[in-house]
Every structure is written in C-alpha cells, then in structure tokens.
Coordinates of C-alpha atoms and ligand atoms in Angstrom, one line a residue:
M1 CA 8.0 -12.4 -5.5
E2 CA 9.8 -9.3 -4.3
H3 CA 11.4 -9.0 -0.9
T4 CA 12.4 -12.7 -0.7
K5 CA 15.4 -11.9 1.4
K6 CA 13.4 -10.0 4.0
A7 CA 12.6 -11.6 7.3
I8 CA 8.9 -12.5 7.1
Q9 CA 8.0 -10.3 10.0
N10 CA 9.4 -7.3 8.1
F11 CA 7.3 -7.7 5.0
S12 CA 3.6 -8.6 5.2
P13 CA 1.6 -9.7 2.2
Y14 CA -1.2 -7.4 1.2
K15 CA 0.2 -4.6 3.4
L16 CA -1.4 -6.0 6.5
A17 CA -0.9 -4.0 9.6
N18 CA 2.4 -4.9 11.2
R19 CA 1.0 -5.7 14.6
F20 CA -1.6 -8.0 13.1
W21 CA 0.9 -9.7 10.8
K22 CA 3.4 -10.4 13.6
N23 CA 0.6 -11.9 15.7
C24 CA -0.5 -14.1 12.8
L25 CA 3.1 -15.5 12.7
L26 CA 3.3 -16.0 16.4
E27 CA -0.1 -17.8 16.3
L28 CA 1.3 -20.0 13.5
N29 CA 4.6 -20.7 15.4
I30 CA 6.6 -19.6 12.4
D31 CA 10.1 -18.2 13.1
T32 CA 9.5 -14.5 12.4
E33 CA 13.2 -14.0 11.5
K34 CA 13.0 -16.5 8.7
Q35 CA 13.4 -15.1 5.2
W36 CA 10.5 -15.3 2.8
A37 CA 12.6 -17.4 0.4
N38 CA 13.2 -20.0 3.2
L39 CA 9.6 -20.7 4.0
N40 CA 8.7 -24.3 3.2
K41 CA 5.5 -25.3 1.5
N42 CA 3.7 -26.2 4.7
E43 CA 4.5 -22.8 6.2
L44 CA 3.3 -21.0 3.1
H45 CA 0.1 -23.0 3.2
S46 CA -0.5 -22.4 6.8
I47 CA -0.1 -18.7 6.3
A48 CA -2.5 -18.7 3.4
D49 CA -5.0 -20.8 5.3
F50 CA -4.7 -18.6 8.4
L51 CA -5.3 -15.4 6.4
T52 CA -8.3 -16.8 4.6
N53 CA -9.9 -19.0 7.4
C54 CA -8.9 -17.7 10.8
E55 CA -11.6 -17.0 13.3
I56 CA -11.2 -14.2 15.7
N57 CA -13.2 -14.1 18.8
I58 CA -14.1 -10.7 20.1
Q59 CA -13.9 -10.6 23.9
S60 CA -14.9 -7.0 24.6
K61 CA -14.8 -3.5 23.4
S62 CA -11.5 -1.7 23.6
T63 CA -11.0 1.5 25.5
N64 CA -12.1 4.8 24.1
K65 CA -9.5 6.5 21.8
D66 CA -7.8 3.2 20.8
E67 CA -9.4 3.7 17.3
F68 CA -7.5 6.9 16.7
V69 CA -4.5 5.3 15.2
T70 CA -3.1 8.2 13.2
A71 CA -1.3 10.9 15.1
G72 CA 0.8 13.6 13.7
G73 CA 0.9 15.0 10.2
V74 CA 1.1 18.4 8.6
A75 CA 1.0 21.1 11.2
L76 CA -2.3 22.9 11.2
N77 CA -0.8 26.3 11.5
E78 CA 1.0 25.7 8.2
V79 CA -2.3 25.3 6.3
D80 CA -4.8 27.9 5.1
F81 CA -8.1 26.3 6.1
K82 CA -10.1 28.5 3.7
T83 CA -8.4 26.8 0.7
M84 CA -6.4 23.9 2.3
Q85 CA -3.3 25.3 0.6
S86 CA 0.1 25.1 2.3
K87 CA 1.2 28.4 3.7
I88 CA 4.8 27.3 3.0
V89 CA 4.7 25.7 -0.4
P90 CA 2.4 27.4 -3.0
N91 CA 0.0 25.2 -4.9
L92 CA 0.4 22.3 -2.4
Y93 CA -3.0 21.3 -0.9
F94 CA -3.8 19.0 2.0
A95 CA -6.9 17.1 3.1
G96 CA -7.9 14.4 5.5
E97 CA -5.7 12.1 7.5
V98 CA -2.4 13.7 6.3
L99 CA -3.3 16.7 8.6
D100 CA -2.3 16.8 12.2
I101 CA -5.8 16.5 13.6
D102 CA -5.4 14.4 16.7
A103 CA -8.1 14.5 19.3
V104 CA -11.1 12.7 20.4
T105 CA -12.8 13.2 17.1
G106 CA -14.8 10.0 17.3
G107 CA -16.7 9.5 14.0
F108 CA -15.7 12.9 12.6
N109 CA -12.5 11.8 10.9
F110 CA -14.4 11.0 7.8
Q111 CA -16.2 14.3 8.0
A112 CA -12.9 16.1 8.3
A113 CA -11.5 14.2 5.3
W114 CA -14.6 14.9 3.2
T115 CA -14.8 18.5 4.2
T116 CA -11.1 19.3 3.7
G117 CA -11.1 17.3 0.5
F118 CA -14.1 19.3 -0.8
I119 CA -12.4 22.6 0.1
A120 CA -9.1 21.6 -1.4
G121 CA -10.6 20.1 -4.5
N122 CA -12.7 23.3 -5.2
N123 CA -9.7 25.5 -4.7
I124 CA -7.4 23.4 -6.8
G125 CA -10.1 23.6 -9.5
E126 CA -9.9 27.3 -9.5
Ligands
FAD201 C1 -9.6 1.0 11.9 C2 -10.1 2.4 11.6 C3 -11.4 2.7 11.9 C4 -11.8 4.0 11.6 N1 -13.1 4.3 11.9 C5 -13.6 5.5 11.7 C6 -14.9 5.9 11.9 O1 -15.7 5.0 12.4 N2 -15.3 7.1 11.7 C7 -14.5 8.1 11.2 O2 -14.9 9.2 11.0 N3 -13.2 7.8 10.9 C8 -12.7 6.5 11.1 N4 -11.4 6.2 10.8 C9 -10.6 7.3 10.3 C10 -10.9 7.5 8.8 O3 -10.8 6.2 8.1 C11 -9.8 8.3 8.2 O4 -9.7 9.5 8.9 C12 -10.1 8.7 6.7 O5 -10.3 7.5 6.0 C13 -9.0 9.5 6.1 O6 -9.3 9.7 4.8 P1 -8.2 10.1 3.8 O7 -8.8 10.2 2.4 O8 -7.5 11.4 4.3 O9 -7.1 9.0 3.9 P2 -7.2 7.5 3.4 O10 -8.6 7.0 3.6 O11 -6.1 6.8 4.2 O12 -6.9 7.5 1.9 C14 -5.6 7.7 1.4 C15 -5.5 6.9 0.1 O13 -4.3 7.3 -0.6 C16 -3.7 6.1 -1.1 N5 -2.3 6.3 -1.3 C17 -1.3 6.3 -0.3 N6 -0.1 6.6 -0.8 C18 -0.3 6.7 -2.1 C19 0.6 7.0 -3.2 N7 1.9 7.2 -3.0 N8 0.0 7.1 -4.4 C20 -1.3 7.0 -4.6 N9 -2.2 6.7 -3.6 C21 -1.7 6.6 -2.4 C22 -4.1 5.0 -0.1 O14 -4.0 3.8 -0.7 C23 -5.5 5.4 0.2 O15 -6.4 4.9 -0.6 C24 -10.9 4.9 11.0 C25 -9.6 4.6 10.7 C26 -9.2 3.3 11.0 C27 -7.8 2.9 10.6

C-alpha cells in the first residue's frame, strides 16, 4: 500500500471526506497520529468493519446552505458563457463545479453542470 508512513488521519482509504474519516477514527478510538504501517491487525479490522457495517442515526435536518460544500473556483468574469471558453487561455473550457458559482442554488448545481457542460462540449466540438 502507498502512503504507509503517513499518519492515518492524513490519508483516508477510498478518498473519504476528511471530516468523515477523522470522525470514524475518533469513534474507533484509534490514535489519529499513528502511521498506516503501524496499525495492528485489530485496528485494521475495526476500520474495515466500521466502514462496511457502521450505522448512522440521523437526528435532524441540517440548516439550509450546509449542502453547498464547494465555494470558489474559476472567476466567472474570466469565462465567456456563450462558449464556456476561458477569456484568458484560448481553447481552455470550463463547466460545472470548477466554476465559482456559489450561492443558494439549491438543486440547480446539477443543472448548472449539465448546461455548462453541454455548451462547452458543443463548442469544443466545433
Ligand atoms: C453531498 C452533495 C450533495 C449534492 N446534492 C446536490 C443536489 O441535490 N442537487 C444539485 O443540483 N447538486 C447537488 N450537489 C452538487 C453537484 O453534485 C455538483 O455541482 C455536480 O456534481 C458538479 O458536477 P461536475 O461534473 O462539475 O463535477 P463532479 O461531479 O465533481 O465531477 C468531476 C469528475 O472529475 C473527476 N476528476 C477529478 N480530477 C480528475 C483528474 N485529474 N483526472 C480525471 N478525472 C478527474 C472526478 O473523479 C469526478 O468524477 C451536491 C454535492 C454534494 C457534494
């Protein structure tokens, strides 16, 4: 396995979200500073068991806007929205989450990704 010298909290398997991964380790009482190479068999098994069998009880809905996890990205004034081409670098096109669209767009992030992807794709094709 790669990254055996890394502290386990700094390298999560399967690219799990960092916050989720650290909370898994806390829940399992595993020293988060321990290197991957130094985990014993029991700890490895407990991680595997937790990731495949843990039950998470939902207590309530979160506040509005919490779901908008991605802020920042390519500045909108640097993109030609008719083609999705960069105004700065010719032949470079952007679409979706990489753009700095950060607002209460609830449910419309997919739409933004599909629409900008469609426009970029068509213009790249030309
Ligand atoms: C928890 C959560 C819930 C969401 N719920 C909603 C919702 O209900 N409604 C809504 O409209 N939006 C929702 N969104 C937002 C929506 O998922 C994103 O806006 C949308 O998926 C962005 O699409 P995208 O194609 O731009 O990026 P992504 O879907 O992130 O796709 C990018 C792809 O590129 C790949 N990639 C990355 N780097 C490389 C590389 N170097 N080489 C090759 N491939 C690479 C990635 O693996 C990924 O498959 C949610 C987002 C999250 C995180």
